[in-house]
Amino acid sequence: MRAGRESALKRSAPILLTISLGLGLYFMAKEVLFLSELHALRPAMMSLAMTLLATLTFNGLKNAS
């Protein structure tokens, strides 16, 4: 039972790290856009960030199994 939990944690750690880094980069870029007064680019940046996160997460899940 414990080995199963350790295995699941090892598989999910890269995915969680990717999500954490992606969200950090998104919020940093959001601040840069806000300070640069480029508010119109925020929806496109959000879409790009979520697409990249989904792609990396899917790739991580595919490689983990």
N, CA, C and O atoms as a CHARMM CRD file, in Angstrom:
* protein
*
  260
    1    1 MET  N      0.82600  -1.19200   0.00000 PROA 1      0.00000
    2    1 MET  CA     0.00000   0.00000   0.00000 PROA 1      0.00000
    3    1 MET  C      0.87200   1.25800   0.00000 PROA 1      0.00000
    4    1 MET  O      0.61000   2.20300  -0.74500 PROA 1      0.00000
    5    2 ARG  N      1.89600   1.26100   0.83100 PROA 2      0.00000
    6    2 ARG  CA     2.77600   2.42300   0.90500 PROA 2      0.00000
    7    2 ARG  C      3.54300   2.60500  -0.40700 PROA 2      0.00000
    8    2 ARG  O      3.76200   3.73000  -0.85600 PROA 2      0.00000
    9    3 ALA  N      3.94500   1.49500  -1.01100 PROA 3      0.00000
   10    3 ALA  CA     4.68500   1.57500  -2.28000 PROA 3      0.00000
   11    3 ALA  C      3.81400   2.19400  -3.37000 PROA 3      0.00000
   12    3 ALA  O      4.31900   2.91400  -4.23100 PROA 3      0.00000
   13    4 GLY  N      2.52000   1.92100  -3.33800 PROA 4      0.00000
   14    4 GLY  CA     1.60100   2.50000  -4.31700 PROA 4      0.00000
   15    4 GLY  C      1.50400   4.01100  -4.18000 PROA 4      0.00000
   16    4 GLY  O      1.44900   4.73400  -5.17400 PROA 4      0.00000
   17    5 ARG  N      1.48300   4.48300  -2.92400 PROA 5      0.00000
   18    5 ARG  CA     1.42800   5.93000  -2.69300 PROA 5      0.00000
   19    5 ARG  C      2.71700   6.60900  -3.12700 PROA 5      0.00000
   20    5 ARG  O      2.69100   7.69200  -3.71000 PROA 5      0.00000
   21    6 GLU  N      3.84100   5.96800  -2.84100 PROA 6      0.00000
   22    6 GLU  CA     5.13000   6.53700  -3.25100 PROA 6      0.00000
   23    6 GLU  C      5.23300   6.59500  -4.77200 PROA 6      0.00000
   24    6 GLU  O      5.73800   7.56800  -5.33300 PROA 6      0.00000
   25    7 SER  N      4.75700   5.55900  -5.42200 PROA 7      0.00000
   26    7 SER  CA     4.77600   5.53200  -6.88600 PROA 7      0.00000
   27    7 SER  C      3.88500   6.63400  -7.46200 PROA 7      0.00000
   28    7 SER  O      4.26600   7.30700  -8.42000 PROA 7      0.00000
   29    8 ALA  N      2.70600   6.81700  -6.88000 PROA 8      0.00000
   30    8 ALA  CA     1.80000   7.86900  -7.35100 PROA 8      0.00000
   31    8 ALA  C      2.40900   9.25200  -7.13100 PROA 8      0.00000
   32    8 ALA  O      2.26100  10.13900  -7.97100 PROA 8      0.00000
   33    9 LEU  N      3.09000   9.43200  -6.00800 PROA 9      0.00000
   34    9 LEU  CA     3.73000  10.72000  -5.72800 PROA 9      0.00000
   35    9 LEU  C      4.86600  10.99000  -6.70900 PROA 9      0.00000
   36    9 LEU  O      5.03800  12.11900  -7.16800 PROA 9      0.00000
   37   10 LYS  N      5.63700   9.95700  -7.02900 PROA 10     0.00000
   38   10 LYS  CA     6.73200  10.12300  -7.99500 PROA 10     0.00000
   39   10 LYS  C      6.19900  10.47700  -9.37600 PROA 10     0.00000
   40   10 LYS  O      6.82800  11.24500 -10.10400 PROA 10     0.00000
   41   11 ARG  N      5.04700   9.92700  -9.74300 PROA 11     0.00000
   42   11 ARG  CA     4.45400  10.23800 -11.04500 PROA 11     0.00000
   43   11 ARG  C      3.85200  11.63800 -11.07100 PROA 11     0.00000
   44   11 ARG  O      3.91200  12.31900 -12.09400 PROA 11     0.00000
   45   12 SER  N      3.27600  12.07000  -9.95900 PROA 12     0.00000
   46   12 SER  CA     2.58100  13.35900  -9.96100 PROA 12     0.00000
   47   12 SER  C      3.49500  14.54200  -9.66000 PROA 12     0.00000
   48   12 SER  O      3.13100  15.67900  -9.96100 PROA 12     0.00000
   49   13 ALA  N      4.66100  14.31400  -9.08000 PROA 13     0.00000
   50   13 ALA  CA     5.55000  15.42600  -8.71400 PROA 13     0.00000
   51   13 ALA  C      5.95300  16.28600  -9.91300 PROA 13     0.00000
   52   13 ALA  O      5.87200  17.51000  -9.80900 PROA 13     0.00000
   53   14 PRO  N      6.38300  15.71800 -11.04400 PROA 14     0.00000
   54   14 PRO  CA     6.73400  16.58400 -12.18300 PROA 14     0.00000
   55   14 PRO  C      5.54600  17.38100 -12.72000 PROA 14     0.00000
   56   14 PRO  O      5.70400  18.51900 -13.16000 PROA 14     0.00000
   57   15 ILE  N      4.37100  16.78300 -12.68300 PROA 15     0.00000
   58   15 ILE  CA     3.18100  17.47600 -13.16700 PROA 15     0.00000
   59   15 ILE  C      2.85600  18.65400 -12.26000 PROA 15     0.00000
   60   15 ILE  O      2.56300  19.75000 -12.73900 PROA 15     0.00000
   61   16 LEU  N      2.90800  18.43000 -10.94600 PROA 16     0.00000
   62   16 LEU  CA     2.62900  19.51100 -10.00600 PROA 16     0.00000
   63   16 LEU  C      3.67200  20.61600 -10.10300 PROA 16     0.00000
   64   16 LEU  O      3.34000  21.79600  -9.99200 PROA 16     0.00000
   65   17 LEU  N      4.91700  20.24500 -10.30800 PROA 17     0.00000
   66   17 LEU  CA     5.97900  21.23500 -10.47700 PROA 17     0.00000
   67   17 LEU  C      5.75000  22.05700 -11.74600 PROA 17     0.00000
   68   17 LEU  O      5.92600  23.27500 -11.73600 PROA 17     0.00000
   69   18 THR  N      5.36700  21.40500 -12.81700 PROA 18     0.00000
   70   18 THR  CA     5.08900  22.10500 -14.07400 PROA 18     0.00000
   71   18 THR  C      3.93600  23.08700 -13.91000 PROA 18     0.00000
   72   18 THR  O      4.01000  24.22200 -14.38000 PROA 18     0.00000
   73   19 ILE  N      2.88200  22.65300 -13.24900 PROA 19     0.00000
   74   19 ILE  CA     1.73200  23.53000 -13.02300 PROA 19     0.00000
   75   19 ILE  C      2.13200  24.72100 -12.16300 PROA 19     0.00000
   76   19 ILE  O      1.74800  25.85500 -12.45200 PROA 19     0.00000
   77   20 SER  N      2.89700  24.47100 -11.11200 PROA 20     0.00000
   78   20 SER  CA     3.33900  25.54700 -10.22900 PROA 20     0.00000
   79   20 SER  C      4.19900  26.56500 -10.97000 PROA 20     0.00000
   80   20 SER  O      3.98900  27.77100 -10.84100 PROA 20     0.00000
   81   21 LEU  N      5.15800  26.08500 -11.73900 PROA 21     0.00000
   82   21 LEU  CA     6.01000  26.99800 -12.51400 PROA 21     0.00000
   83   21 LEU  C      5.20300  27.76200 -13.56100 PROA 21     0.00000
   84   21 LEU  O      5.41300  28.95700 -13.76500 PROA 21     0.00000
   85   22 GLY  N      4.29200  27.07300 -14.21200 PROA 22     0.00000
   86   22 GLY  CA     3.46400  27.72500 -15.22800 PROA 22     0.00000
   87   22 GLY  C      2.60300  28.83200 -14.64900 PROA 22     0.00000
   88   22 GLY  O      2.48200  29.90500 -15.24000 PROA 22     0.00000
   89   23 LEU  N      2.00200  28.57500 -13.49200 PROA 23     0.00000
   90   23 LEU  CA     1.17900  29.60700 -12.86500 PROA 23     0.00000
   91   23 LEU  C      2.02800  30.78000 -12.38800 PROA 23     0.00000
   92   23 LEU  O      1.61100  31.93400 -12.49100 PROA 23     0.00000
   93   24 GLY  N      3.21100  30.48800 -11.87100 PROA 24     0.00000
   94   24 GLY  CA     4.11700  31.55900 -11.45600 PROA 24     0.00000
   95   24 GLY  C      4.51600  32.44500 -12.62100 PROA 24     0.00000
   96   24 GLY  O      4.51700  33.67100 -12.50800 PROA 24     0.00000
   97   25 LEU  N      4.85500  31.82100 -13.74100 PROA 25     0.00000
   98   25 LEU  CA     5.21000  32.59000 -14.93900 PROA 25     0.00000
   99   25 LEU  C      4.02000  33.38800 -15.46800 PROA 25     0.00000
  100   25 LEU  O      4.17200  34.51800 -15.93300 PROA 25     0.00000
  101   26 TYR  N      2.83800  32.78400 -15.39100 PROA 26     0.00000
  102   26 TYR  CA     1.63900  33.49300 -15.85200 PROA 26     0.00000
  103   26 TYR  C      1.40900  34.76400 -15.03400 PROA 26     0.00000
  104   26 TYR  O      1.18100  35.83700 -15.59400 PROA 26     0.00000
  105   27 PHE  N      1.47100  34.63700 -13.70600 PROA 27     0.00000
  106   27 PHE  CA     1.20700  35.80400 -12.87100 PROA 27     0.00000
  107   27 PHE  C      2.30000  36.86400 -13.00900 PROA 27     0.00000
  108   27 PHE  O      2.01600  38.05900 -12.92100 PROA 27     0.00000
  109   28 MET  N      3.53700  36.44200 -13.22200 PROA 28     0.00000
  110   28 MET  CA     4.60700  37.40400 -13.45700 PROA 28     0.00000
  111   28 MET  C      4.36100  38.14500 -14.77900 PROA 28     0.00000
  112   28 MET  O      4.49500  39.36800 -14.83800 PROA 28     0.00000
  113   29 ALA  N      4.00500  37.41400 -15.82600 PROA 29     0.00000
  114   29 ALA  CA     3.72500  38.04000 -17.12200 PROA 29     0.00000
  115   29 ALA  C      2.50000  38.94800 -17.03500 PROA 29     0.00000
  116   29 ALA  O      2.44400  39.99000 -17.68700 PROA 29     0.00000
  117   30 LYS  N      1.52200  38.54600 -16.22700 PROA 30     0.00000
  118   30 LYS  CA     0.33000  39.37300 -16.05200 PROA 30     0.00000
  119   30 LYS  C      0.69700  40.72000 -15.42900 PROA 30     0.00000
  120   30 LYS  O      0.17000  41.75500 -15.83700 PROA 30     0.00000
  121   31 GLU  N      1.58500  40.71000 -14.45700 PROA 31     0.00000
  122   31 GLU  CA     2.03600  41.95600 -13.84200 PROA 31     0.00000
  123   31 GLU  C      2.79200  42.82700 -14.84300 PROA 31     0.00000
  124   31 GLU  O      2.61100  44.04400 -14.87900 PROA 31     0.00000
  125   32 VAL  N      3.64000  42.19500 -15.65700 PROA 32     0.00000
  126   32 VAL  CA     4.38900  42.95200 -16.67100 PROA 32     0.00000
  127   32 VAL  C      3.41900  43.60400 -17.65400 PROA 32     0.00000
  128   32 VAL  O      3.58400  44.77200 -18.00700 PROA 32     0.00000
  129   33 LEU  N      2.41600  42.85900 -18.09500 PROA 33     0.00000
  130   33 LEU  CA     1.42600  43.42600 -19.01700 PROA 33     0.00000
  131   33 LEU  C      0.63300  44.54400 -18.35500 PROA 33     0.00000
  132   33 LEU  O      0.30700  45.54400 -18.99500 PROA 33     0.00000
  133   34 PHE  N      0.32300  44.37400 -17.07100 PROA 34     0.00000
  134   34 PHE  CA    -0.42900  45.40200 -16.34700 PROA 34     0.00000
  135   34 PHE  C      0.39600  46.67800 -16.21300 PROA 34     0.00000
  136   34 PHE  O     -0.10800  47.78000 -16.43200 PROA 34     0.00000
  137   35 LEU  N      1.66600  46.52000 -15.85000 PROA 35     0.00000
  138   35 LEU  CA     2.53300  47.68500 -15.68500 PROA 35     0.00000
  139   35 LEU  C      2.84300  48.35600 -17.02300 PROA 35     0.00000
  140   35 LEU  O      3.06200  49.56600 -17.07700 PROA 35     0.00000
  141   36 SER  N      2.86300  47.58000 -18.08900 PROA 36     0.00000
  142   36 SER  CA     3.12600  48.13100 -19.42400 PROA 36     0.00000
  143   36 SER  C      1.86500  48.68200 -20.08100 PROA 36     0.00000
  144   36 SER  O      1.91100  49.21000 -21.19200 PROA 36     0.00000
  145   37 GLU  N      0.74300  48.55200 -19.38300 PROA 37     0.00000
  146   37 GLU  CA    -0.57000  48.99500 -19.87400 PROA 37     0.00000
  147   37 GLU  C     -0.94600  48.32000 -21.19500 PROA 37     0.00000
  148   37 GLU  O     -1.47300  48.95800 -22.10600 PROA 37     0.00000
  149   38 LEU  N     -0.66800  47.03400 -21.27600 PROA 38     0.00000
  150   38 LEU  CA    -1.04700  46.23000 -22.44800 PROA 38     0.00000
  151   38 LEU  C     -2.18500  45.28500 -22.06100 PROA 38     0.00000
  152   38 LEU  O     -2.08200  44.06900 -22.22300 PROA 38     0.00000
  153   39 HSD  N     -3.26000  45.86100 -21.55300 PROA 39     0.00000
  154   39 HSD  CA    -4.36900  45.06300 -21.02700 PROA 39     0.00000
  155   39 HSD  C     -5.03500  44.19500 -22.09100 PROA 39     0.00000
  156   39 HSD  O     -5.59300  43.14600 -21.76700 PROA 39     0.00000
  157   40 ALA  N     -4.98800  44.60300 -23.32300 PROA 40     0.00000
  158   40 ALA  CA    -5.65200  43.85000 -24.39300 PROA 40     0.00000
  159   40 ALA  C     -4.97800  42.50400 -24.64700 PROA 40     0.00000
  160   40 ALA  O     -5.60300  41.60100 -25.20400 PROA 40     0.00000
  161   41 LEU  N     -3.72300  42.35700 -24.25100 PROA 41     0.00000
  162   41 LEU  CA    -3.01600  41.09500 -24.48500 PROA 41     0.00000
  163   41 LEU  C     -3.25400  40.05300 -23.39300 PROA 41     0.00000
  164   41 LEU  O     -2.86500  38.89700 -23.55500 PROA 41     0.00000
  165   42 ARG  N     -3.88000  40.43800 -22.29300 PROA 42     0.00000
  166   42 ARG  CA    -4.06100  39.50000 -21.18400 PROA 42     0.00000
  167   42 ARG  C     -4.86800  38.25600 -21.55700 PROA 42     0.00000
  168   42 ARG  O     -4.46000  37.15600 -21.18500 PROA 42     0.00000
  169   43 PRO  N     -5.99900  38.37100 -22.27500 PROA 43     0.00000
  170   43 PRO  CA    -6.73200  37.15000 -22.63600 PROA 43     0.00000
  171   43 PRO  C     -5.91800  36.20400 -23.52200 PROA 43     0.00000
  172   43 PRO  O     -5.96600  34.98700 -23.34300 PROA 43     0.00000
  173   44 ALA  N     -5.17900  36.76100 -24.46900 PROA 44     0.00000
  174   44 ALA  CA    -4.35300  35.91800 -25.34100 PROA 44     0.00000
  175   44 ALA  C     -3.24500  35.24800 -24.54200 PROA 44     0.00000
  176   44 ALA  O     -2.93300  34.08000 -24.77100 PROA 44     0.00000
  177   45 MET  N     -2.65000  35.97700 -23.60800 PROA 45     0.00000
  178   45 MET  CA    -1.59000  35.40900 -22.78100 PROA 45     0.00000
  179   45 MET  C     -2.14000  34.30400 -21.87400 PROA 45     0.00000
  180   45 MET  O     -1.49000  33.27900 -21.66600 PROA 45     0.00000
  181   46 MET  N     -3.33600  34.52100 -21.34100 PROA 46     0.00000
  182   46 MET  CA    -3.97200  33.50400 -20.49900 PROA 46     0.00000
  183   46 MET  C     -4.24100  32.24800 -21.32400 PROA 46     0.00000
  184   46 MET  O     -3.98500  31.13800 -20.85700 PROA 46     0.00000
  185   47 SER  N     -4.74400  32.40800 -22.52300 PROA 47     0.00000
  186   47 SER  CA    -5.01600  31.26900 -23.38800 PROA 47     0.00000
  187   47 SER  C     -3.73700  30.50500 -23.70700 PROA 47     0.00000
  188   47 SER  O     -3.71900  29.27500 -23.65600 PROA 47     0.00000
  189   48 LEU  N     -2.68300  31.21600 -24.02900 PROA 48     0.00000
  190   48 LEU  CA    -1.40200  30.58500 -24.32600 PROA 48     0.00000
  191   48 LEU  C     -0.85800  29.84900 -23.10700 PROA 48     0.00000
  192   48 LEU  O     -0.37500  28.72300 -23.22400 PROA 48     0.00000
  193   49 ALA  N     -0.93600  30.47900 -21.94200 PROA 49     0.00000
  194   49 ALA  CA    -0.42300  29.85500 -20.72000 PROA 49     0.00000
  195   49 ALA  C     -1.19000  28.57100 -20.39700 PROA 49     0.00000
  196   49 ALA  O     -0.58000  27.56000 -20.05200 PROA 49     0.00000
  197   50 MET  N     -2.50800  28.60200 -20.50300 PROA 50     0.00000
  198   50 MET  CA    -3.30200  27.41800 -20.18600 PROA 50     0.00000
  199   50 MET  C     -3.08600  26.30900 -21.21200 PROA 50     0.00000
  200   50 MET  O     -3.08700  25.13000 -20.85700 PROA 50     0.00000
  201   51 THR  N     -2.89900  26.67400 -22.47800 PROA 51     0.00000
  202   51 THR  CA    -2.61300  25.67800 -23.50900 PROA 51     0.00000
  203   51 THR  C     -1.27300  25.00500 -23.25100 PROA 51     0.00000
  204   51 THR  O     -1.15500  23.78500 -23.36600 PROA 51     0.00000
  205   52 LEU  N     -0.26100  25.80000 -22.90200 PROA 52     0.00000
  206   52 LEU  CA     1.05000  25.22200 -22.59500 PROA 52     0.00000
  207   52 LEU  C      0.98600  24.32200 -21.37000 PROA 52     0.00000
  208   52 LEU  O      1.57000  23.23800 -21.36700 PROA 52     0.00000
  209   53 LEU  N      0.28000  24.76100 -20.32600 PROA 53     0.00000
  210   53 LEU  CA     0.15300  23.92700 -19.12900 PROA 53     0.00000
  211   53 LEU  C     -0.56000  22.61700 -19.43400 PROA 53     0.00000
  212   53 LEU  O     -0.14200  21.55600 -18.97100 PROA 53     0.00000
  213   54 ALA  N     -1.63200  22.69000 -20.21000 PROA 54     0.00000
  214   54 ALA  CA    -2.36500  21.47300 -20.55700 PROA 54     0.00000
  215   54 ALA  C     -1.49900  20.52800 -21.38100 PROA 54     0.00000
  216   54 ALA  O     -1.52100  19.31500 -21.17000 PROA 54     0.00000
  217   55 THR  N     -0.74100  21.08100 -22.31500 PROA 55     0.00000
  218   55 THR  CA     0.13200  20.25400 -23.14900 PROA 55     0.00000
  219   55 THR  C      1.22100  19.59000 -22.31900 PROA 55     0.00000
  220   55 THR  O      1.48000  18.39600 -22.46900 PROA 55     0.00000
  221   56 LEU  N      1.85800  20.36000 -21.44600 PROA 56     0.00000
  222   56 LEU  CA     2.91000  19.79200 -20.60000 PROA 56     0.00000
  223   56 LEU  C      2.35800  18.75800 -19.62700 PROA 56     0.00000
  224   56 LEU  O      2.99300  17.73200 -19.38000 PROA 56     0.00000
  225   57 THR  N      1.18000  19.02300 -19.07700 PROA 57     0.00000
  226   57 THR  CA     0.56400  18.06500 -18.15800 PROA 57     0.00000
  227   57 THR  C      0.20000  16.78200 -18.88700 PROA 57     0.00000
  228   57 THR  O      0.45800  15.69100 -18.38100 PROA 57     0.00000
  229   58 PHE  N     -0.39600  16.89600 -20.06400 PROA 58     0.00000
  230   58 PHE  CA    -0.74300  15.71400 -20.84900 PROA 58     0.00000
  231   58 PHE  C      0.50600  14.91500 -21.19700 PROA 58     0.00000
  232   58 PHE  O      0.51100  13.68700 -21.10800 PROA 58     0.00000
  233   59 ASN  N      1.56600  15.61800 -21.59500 PROA 59     0.00000
  234   59 ASN  CA     2.82000  14.94700 -21.92700 PROA 59     0.00000
  235   59 ASN  C      3.39200  14.24000 -20.69700 PROA 59     0.00000
  236   59 ASN  O      3.89000  13.11900 -20.79900 PROA 59     0.00000
  237   60 GLY  N      3.32200  14.88900 -19.54700 PROA 60     0.00000
  238   60 GLY  CA     3.80500  14.26600 -18.31300 PROA 60     0.00000
  239   60 GLY  C      3.00400  13.03600 -17.94200 PROA 60     0.00000
  240   60 GLY  O      3.56600  12.03200 -17.50600 PROA 60     0.00000
  241   61 LEU  N      1.69100  13.10800 -18.11100 PROA 61     0.00000
  242   61 LEU  CA     0.85100  11.94500 -17.81000 PROA 61     0.00000
  243   61 LEU  C      1.11500  10.81200 -18.79000 PROA 61     0.00000
  244   61 LEU  O      1.13300   9.64300 -18.40700 PROA 61     0.00000
  245   62 LYS  N      1.31900  11.16100 -20.05300 PROA 62     0.00000
  246   62 LYS  CA     1.57200  10.14100 -21.07500 PROA 62     0.00000
  247   62 LYS  C      2.89500   9.43100 -20.80000 PROA 62     0.00000
  248   62 LYS  O      2.98800   8.21000 -20.93200 PROA 62     0.00000
  249   63 ASN  N      3.91700  10.19500 -20.41800 PROA 63     0.00000
  250   63 ASN  CA     5.22600   9.60400 -20.15300 PROA 63     0.00000
  251   63 ASN  C      5.27100   8.84700 -18.83000 PROA 63     0.00000
  252   63 ASN  O      6.10000   7.95200 -18.66100 PROA 63     0.00000
  253   64 ALA  N      4.38400   9.19500 -17.88300 PROA 64     0.00000
  254   64 ALA  CA     4.39200   8.54500 -16.57400 PROA 64     0.00000
  255   64 ALA  C      3.81500   7.13200 -16.64500 PROA 64     0.00000
  256   64 ALA  O      4.17900   6.27200 -15.84300 PROA 64     0.00000
  257   65 SER  N      2.93100   6.89300 -17.58600 PROA 65     0.00000
  258   65 SER  CA     2.30800   5.56200 -17.64300 PROA 65     0.00000
  259   65 SER  C      3.01700   4.63800 -18.59300 PROA 65     0.00000
  260   65 SER  O      2.61300   3.48500 -18.75000 PROA 65     0.00000
